[in-house]
Rosetta silent file (secondary structure, phi, psi, omega in degrees, C-alpha in Angstrom):
SEQUENCE: MLNRQSTFSLSLTLCLVLAVVSGCGMLQHDRTPEEIFSLALSGIAGKETLTFEGQAGLRRENSGMFENQFKFEGKLEDHDRLTLQTRLPGAVTAADSGISLNAVKNNGQPSGFSASFQRKKGQWNALTAQHEPLRGSLSRFNPIAQLEKIDSMKKTIQSEYGSGRQTRILRIELAPEDAKTWATDQLTDEMNSIRAEYMHKASQVKGASKQKLEQELQKVWQQGEDTMQKLIQKAEVHTVYHLTVDRKTSLPMRLSSESQVKYTDNSSRSNVEALVTDVNFKSYQ
SCORE:     score description
SCORE:     0.000 S_00000001
   1 L     0.000  146.565  175.651   26.592   11.808  -56.483 S_00000001
   2 L   -81.522  134.928  172.326   28.961   10.908  -53.692 S_00000001
   3 L   -90.523  164.937 -170.688   32.462   10.357  -54.891 S_00000001
   4 H   -50.132  -49.235 -178.721   34.600    7.501  -53.397 S_00000001
   5 H   -58.653  -48.461  173.611   36.344    9.913  -50.870 S_00000001
   6 H   -70.960  -32.136  171.198   33.175   11.306  -49.529 S_00000001
   7 H   -61.012  -38.904  172.198   31.533    7.951  -49.135 S_00000001
   8 H   -61.653  -42.534 -179.945   34.507    6.845  -47.202 S_00000001
   9 H   -63.427  -50.710  176.562   34.225    9.877  -45.059 S_00000001
  10 H   -50.276  -41.781 -171.379   30.511    9.239  -44.463 S_00000001
  11 H   -74.393  -43.517 -170.490   31.138    5.468  -43.442 S_00000001
  12 H   -66.887  -36.739 -179.772   33.835    6.612  -40.985 S_00000001
  13 H   -59.872  -57.285  178.455   31.527    9.204  -39.541 S_00000001
  14 H   -61.952  -33.049  178.590   28.689    6.683  -38.990 S_00000001
  15 H   -68.453  -33.907  173.833   31.184    4.064  -37.599 S_00000001
  16 H   -67.646  -34.934  174.661   32.279    6.749  -34.944 S_00000001
  17 H   -65.087  -49.703 -167.128   28.664    7.532  -33.906 S_00000001
  18 H   -68.311  -33.510 -176.622   27.949    3.904  -33.597 S_00000001
  19 H   -58.662  -38.303  176.900   31.236    3.287  -31.701 S_00000001
  20 H   -65.839  -29.186 -173.988   29.953    5.716  -29.047 S_00000001
  21 H   -96.149  -36.383 -177.117   26.638    4.083  -28.560 S_00000001
  22 L  -153.232    6.650  177.304   27.573    0.328  -28.958 S_00000001
  23 L   110.103  141.423  176.751   30.876   -0.288  -30.638 S_00000001
  24 L   -50.929  122.596  168.121   31.869    0.288  -34.316 S_00000001
  25 L    76.294   -1.378 -177.010   29.661   -1.739  -36.642 S_00000001
  26 L  -129.946  119.275 -179.312   27.735   -3.423  -33.665 S_00000001
  27 L   -83.216  147.901  179.606   24.376   -2.584  -32.155 S_00000001
  28 L   -61.603  129.420 -172.661   23.984   -3.545  -28.391 S_00000001
  29 L   -68.621  151.992  178.391   22.833   -7.069  -28.260 S_00000001
  30 L   -73.982  139.291  179.066   19.408   -7.951  -26.681 S_00000001
  31 L   -65.418  153.813  176.326   19.820   -9.619  -23.339 S_00000001
  32 L   -78.288  169.680  172.743   19.034  -13.084  -22.870 S_00000001
  33 H   -62.940  -37.605 -178.660   16.187  -14.223  -20.537 S_00000001
  34 H   -60.305  -49.038  176.315   18.783  -15.739  -18.235 S_00000001
  35 H   -58.000  -42.315 -176.169   20.590  -12.328  -18.111 S_00000001
  36 H   -69.438  -46.945 -164.257   17.209  -10.376  -17.595 S_00000001
  37 H   -74.551  -42.810  172.302   16.436  -12.631  -14.673 S_00000001
  38 H   -51.944  -30.248 -173.553   20.061  -12.315  -13.193 S_00000001
  39 H   -93.703  -26.906  176.193   19.758   -8.484  -13.318 S_00000001
  40 H   -78.787  -46.093  172.774   16.380   -8.522  -11.825 S_00000001
  41 H   -48.170  -55.269 -170.465   17.668  -10.653   -8.922 S_00000001
  42 H   -67.128  -41.019 -179.486   20.747   -8.301   -8.475 S_00000001
  43 H   -60.275  -47.088 -167.496   18.432   -5.197   -8.526 S_00000001
  44 H   -74.772  -31.666 -175.678   16.057   -6.368   -5.830 S_00000001
  45 H   -69.937  -14.600 -179.741   18.937   -7.643   -3.620 S_00000001
  46 L   -89.694   -6.963 -168.723   20.460   -4.105   -3.492 S_00000001
  47 L   -80.039  142.935  178.860   17.331   -2.320   -2.367 S_00000001
  48 L   -91.900  -41.259  173.101   17.139   -1.241    1.324 S_00000001
  49 L  -124.230  161.891  165.412   13.219   -0.942    1.246 S_00000001
  50 E   178.783  148.753  175.101   10.448   -1.947   -0.784 S_00000001
  51 E  -116.744  157.509 -178.143    6.805   -2.821   -0.603 S_00000001
  52 E  -149.381  168.304  172.744    4.487   -5.320   -2.476 S_00000001
  53 E  -141.839  143.278  171.536    0.746   -6.544   -2.452 S_00000001
  54 E  -151.576 -175.116 -175.529   -0.406   -9.966   -3.614 S_00000001
  55 E  -151.324  154.248  179.251   -3.063  -12.489   -3.427 S_00000001
  56 E  -159.731  147.486 -175.181   -2.999  -16.285   -3.451 S_00000001
  57 E  -153.884  161.221 -178.665   -5.636  -19.138   -3.543 S_00000001
  58 E  -109.934  115.554  175.713   -5.924  -22.922   -3.958 S_00000001
  59 E  -102.915  139.017  173.309   -7.649  -24.193   -6.988 S_00000001
  60 E  -111.705  143.566 -176.634   -8.995  -27.604   -7.631 S_00000001
  61 L   -46.901  -48.693 -158.385   -9.380  -29.278  -10.943 S_00000001
  62 L   -90.200    5.056 -171.061  -12.871  -30.314  -10.415 S_00000001
  63 L  -133.733  135.382 -178.777  -13.994  -26.787   -8.995 S_00000001
  64 L   -94.705    6.116  176.857  -13.961  -23.262  -10.648 S_00000001
  65 E   -85.918  156.289  171.986  -13.638  -21.919   -7.057 S_00000001
  66 E  -105.578  132.652 -174.030  -10.453  -20.668   -5.255 S_00000001
  67 E   -99.053  155.231  176.019  -10.433  -22.270   -1.740 S_00000001
  68 E    38.912   44.058  170.478   -8.585  -20.209    1.064 S_00000001
  69 E   -68.561  141.382  164.635   -8.140  -17.119   -1.003 S_00000001
  70 E  -157.024  162.220  177.865   -6.563  -14.366    0.659 S_00000001
  71 E  -107.161  158.145  177.072   -4.519  -11.088   -0.051 S_00000001
  72 E  -145.705  159.510  173.685   -1.270  -10.171    1.594 S_00000001
  73 E  -143.715  158.154 -172.166    1.153   -7.323    1.592 S_00000001
  74 E  -152.029  148.005 -177.504    4.733   -7.031    2.614 S_00000001
  75 E  -131.110  128.645  154.098    7.426   -4.214    3.524 S_00000001
  76 E   -85.836  127.832 -172.938   11.163   -4.754    3.338 S_00000001
  77 E  -133.054  142.687  167.552   13.155   -2.591    5.833 S_00000001
  78 L    64.110   28.099  173.642   16.824   -2.315    6.538 S_00000001
  79 L    73.586  -37.570 -164.510   17.675   -4.555    3.529 S_00000001
  80 L  -129.729    1.879 -179.320   17.178   -7.731    5.371 S_00000001
  81 E  -108.461  123.083 -171.152   13.899   -7.374    7.542 S_00000001
  82 E  -123.286  130.121  162.910   10.572   -8.390    5.930 S_00000001
  83 E  -121.782  134.070  179.224    7.041   -8.266    7.493 S_00000001
  84 E  -110.963  143.986 -173.921    4.116  -10.041    5.823 S_00000001
  85 E  -135.697  119.243  172.608    0.566   -9.223    6.781 S_00000001
  86 E   -77.945  159.380  178.154   -2.440  -11.205    5.524 S_00000001
  87 L  -131.270   -7.054 -175.542   -5.659   -9.244    4.870 S_00000001
  88 L  -135.851   42.456 -170.987   -8.118  -12.170    3.783 S_00000001
  89 L   -75.389  133.659  167.944   -7.358  -15.335    5.582 S_00000001
  90 L    86.080    1.279 -176.800   -9.462  -18.412    5.276 S_00000001
  91 E   -67.629  141.115  166.880  -12.177  -16.758    2.924 S_00000001
  92 E  -115.244  120.714 -174.703  -13.545  -19.294    0.361 S_00000001
  93 E  -138.868  164.624  170.232  -14.603  -17.016   -2.701 S_00000001
  94 E   -74.223  164.734 -170.839  -14.933  -17.227   -6.335 S_00000001
  95 L   -69.457  -33.001 -171.079  -11.964  -16.136   -8.453 S_00000001
  96 L  -112.310   19.596 -175.361  -13.552  -12.912   -9.384 S_00000001
  97 L   -82.068  170.652  169.485  -15.362  -12.283   -6.141 S_00000001
  98 L   -91.974 -152.642 -176.794  -14.828   -9.431   -3.594 S_00000001
  99 L   -80.568  123.130 -171.374  -14.223   -9.368   -0.031 S_00000001
 100 L   -73.617  141.547  177.247  -15.932  -12.422    1.897 S_00000001
 101 H   -73.451  -18.209 -178.471  -17.914  -11.323    4.839 S_00000001
 102 H   -81.651  -16.694 -174.750  -16.579  -14.113    7.136 S_00000001
 103 H  -101.723   19.904  176.646  -13.043  -12.550    6.633 S_00000001
 104 E  -126.522  144.445 -176.357  -13.901   -9.239    8.139 S_00000001
 105 L   -72.351  164.131  174.552  -13.800   -8.218   11.713 S_00000001
 106 L   -62.007  -29.965 -178.817  -16.942   -6.713   13.386 S_00000001
 107 L   -80.871   -1.156  175.552  -15.427   -3.326   13.328 S_00000001
 108 L   109.079  -31.763 -176.218  -15.222   -3.342    9.542 S_00000001
 109 L   -76.372  138.647  177.900  -11.455   -3.977    9.249 S_00000001
 110 E   -67.500  135.807 -178.537  -10.193   -6.989    7.576 S_00000001
 111 L   -88.081  174.597 -179.199   -8.754   -9.474    9.917 S_00000001
 112 L   169.652 -179.255 -179.588   -5.421  -11.332    9.323 S_00000001
 113 L  -122.778  161.503  169.823   -2.139  -12.456   10.776 S_00000001
 114 E  -132.814  155.788  175.014    1.446  -11.060   10.340 S_00000001
 115 E  -142.841  148.298  172.415    4.856  -12.593   10.579 S_00000001
 116 E  -112.353  150.797 -178.562    8.389  -11.000   10.504 S_00000001
 117 E  -135.878  145.608 -175.320   11.593  -12.505    8.861 S_00000001
 118 E  -132.089  124.585 -175.761   15.056  -11.660    9.149 S_00000001
 119 E   -88.543  128.286  177.213   17.645  -12.632    6.350 S_00000001
 120 E  -137.483  127.666 -177.717   20.851  -13.815    7.650 S_00000001
 121 L    54.902   44.308  177.034   23.601  -15.525    5.390 S_00000001
 122 L    79.043   -0.958 -179.729   21.137  -15.808    2.580 S_00000001
 123 E  -109.844  149.391  179.244   18.432  -17.645    4.744 S_00000001
 124 E  -105.269  118.467 -168.160   15.059  -16.091    5.857 S_00000001
 125 E  -117.677  122.708  174.769   14.422  -16.926    9.399 S_00000001
 126 E   -53.546  141.470  175.563   11.002  -16.212   11.226 S_00000001
 127 L  -111.131  -12.671 -179.521   11.307  -13.666   14.092 S_00000001
 128 L   -81.436  164.231  176.561    7.704  -14.560   15.357 S_00000001
 129 L   -77.226  154.386 -159.051    7.250  -17.149   17.630 S_00000001
 130 L   -63.400  -26.706 -174.422    7.137  -20.685   16.508 S_00000001
 131 L   -94.609   -1.376  174.735    3.591  -21.312   17.630 S_00000001
 132 L   -48.650  142.160  169.489    2.150  -18.171   15.937 S_00000001
 133 L   -59.288  147.226  166.853   -0.737  -18.875   13.623 S_00000001
 134 L    63.710    8.774 -177.143    0.136  -19.095    9.833 S_00000001
 135 H   -54.206  -49.350 -179.608    3.762  -18.537   10.683 S_00000001
 136 H   -70.205  -35.082  172.283    4.916  -21.361    8.432 S_00000001
 137 H   -53.572  -53.028 -163.462    2.239  -20.597    5.807 S_00000001
 138 H   -64.994  -35.019 -167.968    3.189  -17.055    5.394 S_00000001
 139 H   -59.894  -32.218 -177.601    6.956  -17.724    4.756 S_00000001
 140 L   -77.923   -2.224 -173.725    6.162  -19.179    1.348 S_00000001
 141 L   -99.338    1.988 -172.548    4.451  -16.005    0.150 S_00000001
 142 L   -88.827  115.399 -173.310    7.741  -14.025    0.427 S_00000001
 143 H   -66.434  -41.046 -175.613    8.512  -13.032   -3.226 S_00000001
 144 H   -63.298  -51.831  173.646   11.979  -12.200   -2.538 S_00000001
 145 H   -61.186  -29.885  170.491   12.881  -15.460   -1.065 S_00000001
 146 H   -63.294  -45.328 -179.109   11.028  -17.271   -4.017 S_00000001
 147 H   -60.281  -49.273  177.384   13.143  -15.267   -6.430 S_00000001
 148 H   -65.062  -35.440  172.710   16.321  -16.278   -4.540 S_00000001
 149 H   -62.023  -45.323  170.552   15.152  -19.760   -4.406 S_00000001
 150 H   -51.817  -42.487 -169.635   14.417  -19.956   -8.072 S_00000001
 151 H   -61.479  -39.546 -163.936   18.010  -18.709   -8.787 S_00000001
 152 L   -89.309   -9.455 -174.212   19.401  -21.843   -7.011 S_00000001
 153 L  -105.013  151.392  163.992   17.122  -24.460   -8.977 S_00000001
 154 L   -70.869  134.572 -171.334   17.090  -26.082  -12.280 S_00000001
 155 E  -160.101  166.102  170.797   14.772  -24.227  -14.666 S_00000001
 156 E  -116.055  136.512  168.367   14.198  -23.050  -18.138 S_00000001
 157 E  -118.718  133.039  174.120   13.620  -19.316  -18.762 S_00000001
 158 E  -128.958  162.911  170.275   12.022  -17.925  -21.861 S_00000001
 159 E   -85.154  125.201  179.929   10.833  -14.564  -23.010 S_00000001
 160 L   -78.440  129.749  150.368    6.981  -14.235  -23.156 S_00000001
 161 L   -51.511  151.987 -177.664    5.393  -12.710  -26.185 S_00000001
 162 L    95.689  -11.340  168.590    3.324   -9.745  -25.597 S_00000001
 163 L   -44.736  125.193 -177.235    5.870   -7.767  -23.664 S_00000001
 164 L   -78.278  179.615 -175.085    5.466   -4.102  -23.821 S_00000001
 165 L   -69.400  -25.905 -176.744    7.958   -1.517  -24.723 S_00000001
 166 L   -88.657  -15.623 -169.633    8.504   -0.743  -20.958 S_00000001
 167 E  -137.618  155.588  174.654    8.618   -4.415  -19.797 S_00000001
 168 E  -127.394  136.051  166.922   10.115   -7.845  -20.401 S_00000001
 169 E  -111.961  127.265 -178.254    8.094  -10.861  -19.281 S_00000001
 170 E  -102.961  153.582  173.694    9.859  -14.096  -18.343 S_00000001
 171 E  -120.561  123.425 -167.565    8.347  -17.547  -18.168 S_00000001
 172 E  -121.514  119.388 -171.482   10.352  -19.554  -15.619 S_00000001
 173 E  -116.546  116.349  177.270    9.528  -23.308  -15.612 S_00000001
 174 E   -80.669  144.941  176.786   11.112  -25.175  -12.583 S_00000001
 175 L   -70.954  142.326 -169.097   12.503  -28.775  -13.207 S_00000001
 176 H   -43.749  -48.859 -165.141    9.931  -31.288  -11.985 S_00000001
 177 H   -66.714  -38.289  179.713   12.337  -32.798   -9.490 S_00000001
 178 H   -70.554  -44.217 -178.490   13.370  -29.491   -7.917 S_00000001
 179 H   -65.952  -35.116  173.827    9.688  -28.168   -7.740 S_00000001
 180 H   -66.125  -45.658 -170.495    8.678  -31.336   -5.897 S_00000001
 181 H   -63.989  -36.378 -177.885   11.504  -31.160   -3.469 S_00000001
 182 H   -77.157  -53.420  173.695   10.639  -27.445   -2.822 S_00000001
 183 H   -54.510  -38.694  175.317    7.016  -28.160   -2.287 S_00000001
 184 H   -66.065  -33.786  176.519    7.679  -30.997    0.013 S_00000001
 185 H   -63.436  -36.334 -175.223   10.052  -28.794    2.092 S_00000001
 186 H   -68.365  -51.713  178.549    7.235  -26.016    2.225 S_00000001
 187 H   -63.961  -26.485  171.632    4.526  -28.546    3.276 S_00000001
 188 H   -72.910  -40.266  178.803    6.849  -29.972    5.935 S_00000001
 189 H   -68.686  -35.350 -171.622    7.637  -26.611    7.442 S_00000001
 190 H   -81.602  -34.463  175.073    3.751  -25.799    7.532 S_00000001
 191 H   -66.993  -51.374  175.711    3.000  -29.132    9.229 S_00000001
 192 H   -64.747  -25.125  164.660    5.568  -28.419   11.801 S_00000001
 193 H   -56.875  -57.186  178.662    4.168  -24.960   12.290 S_00000001
 194 H   -55.859  -38.507  179.373    0.676  -26.451   12.918 S_00000001
 195 H   -71.909  -27.109  169.712    2.088  -28.832   15.422 S_00000001
 196 H   -67.892  -36.040 -168.208    3.790  -26.032   17.342 S_00000001
 197 H   -66.427  -55.130 -165.094    0.792  -23.906   17.282 S_00000001
 198 H   -74.860  -38.735  167.869   -1.577  -26.538   18.669 S_00000001
 199 H   -57.672  -34.902  179.683    0.925  -28.041   21.205 S_00000001
 200 H   -71.819  -34.288  173.235    1.493  -24.565   22.582 S_00000001
 201 H   -59.487  -35.802 -174.217   -2.280  -24.308   22.983 S_00000001
 202 H   -70.568  -49.583  175.406   -2.360  -27.589   24.634 S_00000001
 203 H   -41.752  -38.522 -173.256    0.515  -26.375   26.946 S_00000001
 204 L   -79.721  -10.533 -176.474   -1.998  -23.732   28.302 S_00000001
 205 L   -88.203  133.135 -171.118   -4.436  -26.233   29.650 S_00000001
 206 L   -89.171  154.379  178.777   -4.531  -26.869   33.338 S_00000001
 207 L    81.941 -163.647  179.138   -4.848  -30.138   35.288 S_00000001
 208 L   -66.915  -15.232  179.539   -4.833  -33.707   34.376 S_00000001
 209 H   -93.291    0.618  168.483   -6.247  -33.533   31.050 S_00000001
 210 H   -57.396  -54.918  176.957   -3.159  -31.518   29.753 S_00000001
 211 H   -61.291  -35.452  175.125   -1.132  -34.585   28.986 S_00000001
 212 H   -69.101  -28.155  179.575   -3.929  -36.542   27.386 S_00000001
 213 H   -70.422  -39.446 -172.573   -4.834  -33.542   25.165 S_00000001
 214 H   -70.581  -28.815  178.806   -1.053  -33.344   24.173 S_00000001
 215 H   -76.578  -43.808 -166.664   -0.902  -37.155   23.254 S_00000001
 216 H   -73.758  -23.411 -173.280   -4.032  -36.930   21.413 S_00000001
 217 H   -80.567  -35.662 -174.971   -2.952  -33.673   19.313 S_00000001
 218 H   -67.012  -58.903  174.373    0.504  -35.467   18.685 S_00000001
 219 H   -34.867  -55.028 -168.875   -1.474  -38.662   17.462 S_00000001
 220 H   -77.656  -30.244  174.877   -3.646  -36.551   15.072 S_00000001
 221 H   -72.863  -40.483  171.549   -0.631  -34.440   13.662 S_00000001
 222 H   -53.824  -42.321  174.552    1.352  -37.624   13.185 S_00000001
 223 H   -55.232  -60.551  178.522   -1.449  -39.144   11.125 S_00000001
 224 H   -48.568  -46.104 -179.153   -1.562  -35.964    9.047 S_00000001
 225 H   -58.714  -51.468  178.512    2.173  -36.004    8.646 S_00000001
 226 H   -57.213  -55.422  174.048    2.155  -39.617    7.496 S_00000001
 227 H   -41.336  -52.849 -173.912   -0.832  -38.986    5.150 S_00000001
 228 H   -68.834  -46.378  179.195    1.091  -36.066    3.503 S_00000001
 229 H   -62.978  -38.912 -170.382    4.448  -37.680    3.024 S_00000001
 230 H   -73.902  -37.813  174.806    2.638  -40.695    1.617 S_00000001
 231 H   -83.118  -32.499  176.122    0.742  -38.707   -0.982 S_00000001
 232 H   -72.211  -16.772  176.106    3.413  -36.435   -1.949 S_00000001
 233 L   -63.954  -32.664 -174.610    5.863  -39.269   -2.620 S_00000001
 234 L  -117.876   22.517  176.367    4.266  -40.349   -5.740 S_00000001
 235 L   -80.559  151.911  168.318    2.840  -36.790   -6.688 S_00000001
 236 E  -102.123  132.736 -175.738    3.716  -34.722   -9.634 S_00000001
 237 E  -128.264  131.186 -173.575    4.573  -31.135   -9.282 S_00000001
 238 E  -129.419  112.320  175.525    4.683  -28.726  -12.135 S_00000001
 239 E  -114.157  132.059 -176.891    5.610  -25.175  -11.178 S_00000001
 240 E  -139.297  126.219  164.423    5.737  -22.005  -13.602 S_00000001
 241 E  -110.907  155.216  172.117    6.381  -18.372  -12.707 S_00000001
 242 E  -115.391  126.026 -174.248    5.960  -15.354  -14.701 S_00000001
 243 E  -118.026  121.644 -177.391    8.258  -12.513  -13.871 S_00000001
 244 E   -99.255  122.314 -174.586    7.586   -9.000  -15.227 S_00000001
 245 E  -125.305  138.568  174.756   10.688   -6.643  -15.329 S_00000001
 246 E   -68.932  127.061 -170.824   11.082   -3.201  -15.999 S_00000001
 247 L   -69.933  -31.123 -173.726   13.229   -2.670  -19.018 S_00000001
 248 L   -72.593  -52.126 -168.989   14.774    0.721  -17.821 S_00000001
 249 L   -96.873  -13.623  178.121   15.680   -0.277  -14.180 S_00000001
 250 L    68.605   15.898  175.535   15.767   -4.142  -14.571 S_00000001
 251 L   -91.934  145.021 -178.227   13.741   -4.376  -11.479 S_00000001
 252 E   -62.699  138.084  178.925   10.901   -6.822  -10.936 S_00000001
 253 E  -116.164  -34.845  169.120    7.464   -5.337  -11.265 S_00000001
 254 E  -151.645  157.162 -172.869    5.205   -8.384  -10.798 S_00000001
 255 E  -140.012  102.328  175.883    5.717  -12.171   -9.881 S_00000001
 256 E  -115.971  163.735 -175.114    3.026  -14.703  -10.532 S_00000001
 257 E  -166.145  154.380  173.800    3.119  -18.458  -10.212 S_00000001
 258 E  -142.875  111.486  178.164    1.106  -21.607  -10.463 S_00000001
 259 E  -106.082  103.836 -169.097    2.134  -24.586   -8.653 S_00000001
 260 E  -105.592  123.569  179.695    0.290  -27.643   -9.751 S_00000001
 261 E  -109.163  121.785  168.366    0.176  -31.042   -7.807 S_00000001
 262 E   -99.060  144.563 -179.038   -1.315  -34.139   -9.209 S_00000001
 263 E  -164.977  167.884 -178.659   -1.665  -37.040   -6.771 S_00000001
 264 E  -117.495  119.536  174.129   -3.753  -40.047   -5.978 S_00000001
 265 L   -61.670 -171.271 -179.735   -5.677  -40.023   -2.665 S_00000001
 266 L   -74.441  -22.152  179.184   -6.391  -42.809   -0.019 S_00000001
 267 L   -84.236   -2.520 -178.622   -9.447  -43.593   -2.260 S_00000001
 268 L    73.559   17.393  178.586   -7.373  -44.187   -5.426 S_00000001
 269 L   -98.494  136.773 -175.085   -8.985  -41.132   -6.933 S_00000001
 270 E   -87.360  146.869 -164.014   -6.676  -38.757   -8.909 S_00000001
 271 E  -146.618  138.492  173.836   -6.637  -35.235   -7.892 S_00000001
 272 E  -125.271  120.521  176.879   -5.109  -31.934   -9.271 S_00000001
 273 E  -114.563  139.407  166.650   -4.592  -28.960   -6.873 S_00000001
 274 E  -134.095  133.695  173.332   -2.742  -25.708   -7.931 S_00000001
 275 E   -95.514  115.719  177.156   -1.622  -22.933   -5.569 S_00000001
 276 E  -100.029  130.794 -179.414   -1.944  -19.664   -7.499 S_00000001
 277 E  -131.369  154.144 -179.934   -0.054  -16.517   -6.357 S_00000001
 278 E  -153.067  110.422 -178.814    0.159  -13.027   -7.800 S_00000001
 279 E  -122.227  135.649  171.868    2.343  -10.394   -6.532 S_00000001
 280 E  -114.544  142.018 -178.114    2.963   -6.665   -7.443 S_00000001
 281 E  -102.993  126.852 -172.416    5.937   -4.707   -6.205 S_00000001
 282 E   -92.661  -43.639 -176.929    4.789   -1.167   -5.473 S_00000001
 283 E  -149.393  150.503  179.769    8.003    0.843   -4.498 S_00000001
 284 E  -124.586  136.475  164.207   11.680    0.609   -4.312 S_00000001
 285 L  -122.526    0.000    0.000   14.304    2.705   -2.254 S_00000001
């Protein structure tokens, strides 16, 4: 049986051991979801290079199909320069289907577009020409820019059940007003890119028909812009991200999202569309 002195000595020894690990009498506290997100953002911000692969698709409530589903990949170099490359643009496939034949070139290689972006003073600016195809659309699939934008918005962050021993999964829900503002800004950028692309093509036309074509394109674009703004004005936007973080390194491993938009069209019919993305980070240096 231990006497009082030996019991005191044993308690003191245990206290000293715990002090080395986490402070006498205190175990290291489990980080909050907000702290985990902050560490993940800081970790990715400090990397010189990284690569990722992802996919995206538009899903409508009345259909089990993903429209305009495509895959993309990206590479960050020199800390602030990012290149995005699509691999399956414009394909209409089921959610579990493989490569669509209409998205493959005759030589068997997947077709696609690429765009480069440079980060300056915290903002990502496109390096490709303004009229390049999908320039505006590709910018929204930059996962680094998404994480940086999420950090500045109102949101709720919760830990998801089912996280493994090696990872933590965060559920990040954006405040509806911020989600709507962000969606509107992205759609506006894409509309402007579409206008620039087609006006550039019209400028290549020779002869008297050039001015008429430019006027017609401007009219069509303006109609589309007005319709989009009218629909989004009364729309509801609900955006949720899931971020998987490596417990050991605190670096992001996966970032998935679903941005759901509910709106009423010109025929007074209710519609629900969701942009779904899923990105896996492959390597860090």
